[in-house]
Tab-separated table of C-alpha atoms in Angstrom:
chain	number	residue	atom	x	y	z
P	204	MET	CA	103.006	60.951	86.036
P	205	ALA	CA	105.991	60.044	88.459
P	206	PRO	CA	107.181	62.469	90.912
P	207	LEU	CA	110.387	64.281	89.826
P	208	PRO	CA	113.643	62.802	91.853
P	209	PRO	CA	115.082	65.186	94.418
P	210	LYS	CA	117.857	67.650	93.163
P	211	PHE	CA	120.222	65.665	95.279
P	212	ASP	CA	120.184	62.819	97.655
P	213	ILE	CA	118.791	64.178	100.992
P	214	THR	CA	115.879	63.433	103.293
P	215	ARG	CA	113.247	66.006	104.964
P	216	PRO	CA	114.676	65.113	108.311
P	217	GLU	CA	118.068	66.195	107.084
P	218	ILE	CA	116.680	69.530	105.637
P	219	ALA	CA	114.976	70.396	109.119
P	220	ARG	CA	118.503	69.629	110.932
P	221	VAL	CA	120.166	71.952	108.742
P	222	VAL	CA	117.626	74.511	109.002
P	223	ALA	CA	117.349	74.313	112.807
P	224	ALA	CA	121.230	74.311	113.176
P	225	PHE	CA	121.410	77.272	110.778
P	226	TYR	CA	118.814	79.600	112.647
P	227	GLU	CA	120.791	78.538	115.931
P	228	SER	CA	123.680	79.999	114.352
P	229	VAL	CA	121.679	83.050	113.192
P	230	ARG	CA	120.328	83.784	116.682
P	231	GLN	CA	123.951	83.966	117.967
P	232	HIS	CA	125.338	86.295	115.159
P	233	PRO	CA	125.786	89.775	115.971
P	234	GLY	CA	124.838	91.192	112.398
P	235	LEU	CA	122.233	88.769	111.418
P	236	GLY	CA	120.515	87.987	114.905
P	237	PRO	CA	118.924	91.366	115.238
P	238	VAL	CA	117.680	91.608	112.016
P	239	PHE	CA	115.851	88.310	112.402
P	240	ALA	CA	114.818	89.034	115.946
P	241	VAL	CA	112.806	92.127	114.561
P	242	HIS	CA	110.745	89.710	112.476
P	243	VAL	CA	110.618	86.267	113.991
P	244	ALA	CA	108.825	85.826	117.392
P	245	ASP	CA	107.834	81.861	116.868
P	246	TRP	CA	111.428	80.309	115.835
P	247	PRO	CA	109.804	76.708	115.453
P	248	SER	CA	107.010	77.979	112.880
P	249	HIS	CA	109.622	80.071	110.851
P	250	GLU	CA	112.029	76.971	111.207
P	251	ALA	CA	108.994	74.886	109.788
P	252	LYS	CA	108.328	77.211	107.207
P	253	VAL	CA	111.742	77.509	105.681
P	254	THR	CA	112.156	73.702	106.008
P	255	ASP	CA	109.068	73.515	103.389
P	256	PHE	CA	110.546	76.109	101.408
P	257	TRP	CA	113.837	73.820	101.155
P	258	ALA	CA	111.953	70.753	100.728
P	259	ASN	CA	110.091	72.223	97.901
P	260	ALA	CA	113.304	73.604	96.288
P	261	ILE	CA	114.983	70.370	96.640
P	262	LEU	CA	112.754	67.335	96.913
P	263	TYR	CA	109.917	68.996	94.782
P	264	GLU	CA	107.662	68.767	97.837
P	265	ARG	CA	104.473	70.989	97.528
P	266	SER	CA	104.075	72.018	101.196
P	267	TYR	CA	105.351	75.704	101.072
P	268	ASP	CA	103.592	78.394	99.914
P	269	GLY	CA	105.273	81.750	100.384
P	270	ASN	CA	106.689	84.569	98.668
P	271	PRO	CA	110.379	85.040	99.925
P	272	LEU	CA	111.222	87.750	97.801
P	273	LYS	CA	108.408	89.751	98.841
P	274	VAL	CA	109.206	89.000	102.649
P	275	HIS	CA	112.927	90.203	102.291
P	276	ARG	CA	111.677	93.336	100.335
P	277	ASP	CA	108.903	94.363	102.807
P	278	ALA	CA	111.284	93.332	105.790
P	279	GLY	CA	112.486	97.008	105.662
P	280	ASN	CA	116.082	96.017	107.316
P	281	VAL	CA	117.464	93.538	105.082
P	282	ARG	CA	120.242	95.074	103.031
P	283	PRO	CA	122.401	93.818	100.043
P	284	GLY	CA	125.413	93.152	101.829
P	285	MET	CA	123.728	90.753	104.286
P	286	PHE	CA	123.382	88.075	101.677
P	287	GLU	CA	127.184	87.190	101.775
P	288	THR	CA	126.913	87.021	105.511
P	289	TRP	CA	123.938	84.824	105.215
P	290	LEU	CA	125.461	82.311	102.565
P	291	ALA	CA	128.621	82.023	104.683
P	292	LEU	CA	126.934	81.064	107.876
P	293	PHE	CA	124.601	78.761	105.981
P	294	GLU	CA	127.730	77.074	104.158
P	295	MET	CA	129.202	76.587	107.435
P	296	THR	CA	126.241	74.955	108.638
P	297	LEU	CA	126.036	72.654	105.251
P	298	ARG	CA	129.745	71.418	106.134
P	299	THR	CA	129.068	70.669	109.513
P	300	GLU	CA	125.843	68.950	109.331
P	301	LEU	CA	126.080	67.304	105.846
P	302	THR	CA	128.330	65.126	103.416
P	303	PRO	CA	130.618	66.912	101.341
P	304	ASP	CA	128.436	66.055	98.352
P	305	GLN	CA	125.163	67.215	99.780
P	306	ALA	CA	126.641	70.284	101.256
P	307	ALA	CA	128.190	71.175	97.670
P	308	ALA	CA	124.911	70.479	96.063
P	309	TRP	CA	122.746	72.372	98.563
P	310	SER	CA	125.200	75.246	98.721
P	311	GLU	CA	125.052	75.431	94.633
P	312	LEU	CA	121.409	76.035	94.908
P	313	ALA	CA	121.618	78.698	97.785
P	314	HIS	CA	123.900	80.816	95.986
P	315	ARG	CA	121.627	80.637	92.849
P	316	ILE	CA	118.596	81.537	95.076
P	317	GLY	CA	120.632	84.035	97.357
P	318	ARG	CA	121.506	86.017	93.656
P	319	SER	CA	118.070	86.067	92.801
P	320	LEU	CA	116.804	87.503	96.250
P	321	ARG	CA	119.959	89.704	96.362
P	322	ALA	CA	118.966	91.303	93.045
P	323	GLY	CA	115.458	91.713	94.227
P	324	VAL	CA	116.436	93.548	97.251
P	325	VAL	CA	118.959	95.614	95.442
P	326	GLU	CA	116.295	96.682	92.908
P	327	LYS	CA	113.931	97.498	95.516
P	328	THR	CA	116.215	99.870	97.501
P	329	LYS	CA	117.913	101.667	94.651
P	330	GLY	CA	115.813	103.997	92.381
P	331	PRO	CA	116.734	105.611	88.923
P	332	GLY	CA	120.138	105.503	88.029
P	333	GLY	CA	121.162	103.121	91.017
P	334	ILE	CA	120.784	105.590	93.278
P	335	PRO	CA	119.793	104.250	96.741
P	336	ILE	CA	116.400	105.003	98.335
P	337	LEU	CA	116.658	106.088	101.824
P	338	ARG	CA	114.128	104.630	104.335
Protein backbone atom coordinates (compact mmCIF):
# COMPACT_ATOMS: atom_id res chain seq x y z
CA MET A 1 0.00 0.00 0.00
CA ALA A 2 1.34 3.41 -0.97
CA PRO A 3 1.87 5.95 1.81
CA LEU A 4 -0.76 8.64 2.25
CA PRO A 5 0.09 11.99 0.71
CA PRO A 6 0.65 14.89 3.13
CA LYS A 7 -2.41 16.91 4.12
CA PHE A 8 -0.73 19.86 2.42
CA ASP A 9 2.61 20.68 0.82
CA ILE A 10 5.17 21.04 3.60
CA THR A 11 8.41 19.36 4.64
CA ARG A 12 9.55 18.07 8.00
CA PRO A 13 12.28 20.77 8.20
CA GLU A 14 9.61 23.43 7.64
CA ILE A 15 7.51 21.89 10.42
CA ALA A 16 10.53 21.92 12.75
CA ARG A 17 11.24 25.56 11.88
CA VAL A 18 7.65 26.58 12.69
CA VAL A 19 7.70 24.66 15.97
CA ALA A 20 11.00 26.28 17.03
CA ALA A 21 9.79 29.78 16.11
CA PHE A 22 6.50 29.21 17.90
CA TYR A 23 8.09 28.07 21.14
CA GLU A 24 10.52 30.97 21.03
CA SER A 25 7.42 33.20 21.04
CA VAL A 26 5.77 31.12 23.77
CA ARG A 27 8.78 31.53 26.07
CA GLN A 28 8.49 35.31 25.72
CA HIS A 29 4.69 35.47 26.07
CA PRO A 30 3.55 36.88 29.44
CA GLY A 31 0.56 34.54 29.70
CA LEU A 32 1.76 31.33 28.07
CA GLY A 33 5.45 31.47 29.00
CA PRO A 34 4.93 30.79 32.72
CA VAL A 35 2.46 27.97 32.01
CA PHE A 36 4.94 26.15 29.80
CA ALA A 37 7.91 26.95 32.05
CA VAL A 38 6.36 24.87 34.84
CA HIS A 39 6.33 21.78 32.61
CA VAL A 40 9.17 22.14 30.09
CA ALA A 41 12.75 21.99 31.30
CA ASP A 42 14.29 20.63 28.09
CA TRP A 43 13.06 22.82 25.24
CA PRO A 44 14.91 21.00 22.43
CA SER A 45 13.36 17.69 23.52
CA HIS A 46 9.90 19.27 23.81
CA GLU A 47 10.19 20.87 20.39
CA ALA A 48 11.34 17.55 18.86
CA LYS A 49 8.30 15.79 20.36
CA VAL A 50 5.93 18.49 19.08
CA THR A 51 7.60 18.35 15.66
CA ASP A 52 6.92 14.59 15.67
CA PHE A 53 3.29 15.30 16.60
CA TRP A 54 2.80 17.69 13.68
CA ALA A 55 4.74 15.45 11.27
CA ASN A 56 2.35 12.67 12.22
CA ALA A 57 -0.72 14.89 11.82
CA ILE A 58 0.36 16.45 8.51
CA LEU A 59 2.78 14.03 6.84
CA TYR A 60 1.35 10.82 8.32
CA GLU A 61 4.70 9.89 9.83
CA ARG A 62 4.55 7.48 12.71
CA SER A 63 7.24 9.07 14.85
CA TYR A 64 4.95 10.46 17.58
CA ASP A 65 3.68 8.44 20.49
CA GLY A 66 1.93 10.52 23.06
CA ASN A 67 -1.44 11.68 24.28
CA PRO A 68 -1.80 15.46 24.00
CA LEU A 69 -5.24 15.45 25.63
CA LYS A 70 -3.95 13.62 28.70
CA VAL A 71 -0.91 15.91 28.93
CA HIS A 72 -3.08 19.04 28.84
CA ARG A 73 -5.60 17.60 31.30
CA ASP A 74 -2.92 16.44 33.73
CA ALA A 75 -0.91 19.68 33.57
CA GLY A 76 -3.15 21.27 36.19
CA ASN A 77 -2.53 24.84 35.03
CA VAL A 78 -4.03 24.74 31.51
CA ARG A 79 -7.32 26.58 31.32
CA PRO A 80 -9.82 26.63 28.44
CA GLY A 81 -9.28 30.34 27.65
CA MET A 82 -5.59 29.72 26.97
CA PHE A 83 -6.34 27.90 23.73
CA GLU A 84 -7.42 31.09 21.98
CA THR A 85 -4.16 32.78 22.98
CA TRP A 86 -2.16 29.72 21.91
CA LEU A 87 -3.92 29.61 18.53
CA ALA A 88 -3.46 33.34 17.90
CA LEU A 89 0.28 33.09 18.61
CA PHE A 90 0.52 29.94 16.49
CA GLU A 91 -1.26 31.62 13.58
CA MET A 92 1.08 34.59 13.75
CA THR A 93 4.02 32.17 13.59
CA LEU A 94 2.48 30.31 10.64
CA ARG A 95 1.98 33.54 8.70
CA THR A 96 5.56 34.61 9.41
CA GLU A 97 7.26 31.31 8.61
CA LEU A 98 5.22 29.81 5.75
CA THR A 99 3.55 30.59 2.45
CA PRO A 100 -0.07 31.78 2.69
CA ASP A 101 -1.39 28.42 1.44
CA GLN A 102 0.70 26.45 3.93
CA ALA A 103 -0.26 28.77 6.78
CA ALA A 104 -3.98 28.54 5.96
CA ALA A 105 -3.94 24.74 5.73
CA TRP A 106 -1.98 24.28 8.95
CA SER A 107 -4.12 26.88 10.74
CA GLU A 108 -7.28 24.97 9.83
CA LEU A 109 -5.79 21.76 11.23
CA ALA A 110 -4.55 23.52 14.38
CA HIS A 111 -8.01 24.98 15.02
CA ARG A 112 -9.63 21.56 14.62
CA ILE A 113 -7.14 19.98 17.04
CA GLY A 114 -7.44 22.97 19.39
CA ARG A 115 -11.22 22.57 19.55
CA SER A 116 -10.80 18.94 20.55
CA LEU A 117 -8.21 19.74 23.21
CA ARG A 118 -10.25 22.64 24.56
CA ALA A 119 -13.33 20.41 24.77
CA GLY A 120 -11.35 17.76 26.63
CA VAL A 121 -9.94 20.28 29.10
CA VAL A 122 -13.35 21.92 29.62
CA GLU A 123 -14.97 18.54 30.27
CA LYS A 124 -12.22 17.66 32.74
CA THR A 125 -12.40 20.97 34.61
CA LYS A 126 -16.20 21.08 34.94
CA GLY A 127 -18.38 18.87 37.03
CA PRO A 128 -22.06 18.00 36.71
CA GLY A 129 -24.17 20.81 35.35
CA GLY A 130 -21.11 22.65 34.01
CA ILE A 131 -19.98 23.76 37.49
CA PRO A 132 -16.23 24.44 37.54
CA ILE A 133 -14.11 22.09 39.61
CA LEU A 134 -11.70 24.10 41.75
CA ARG A 135 -8.12 22.90 41.90
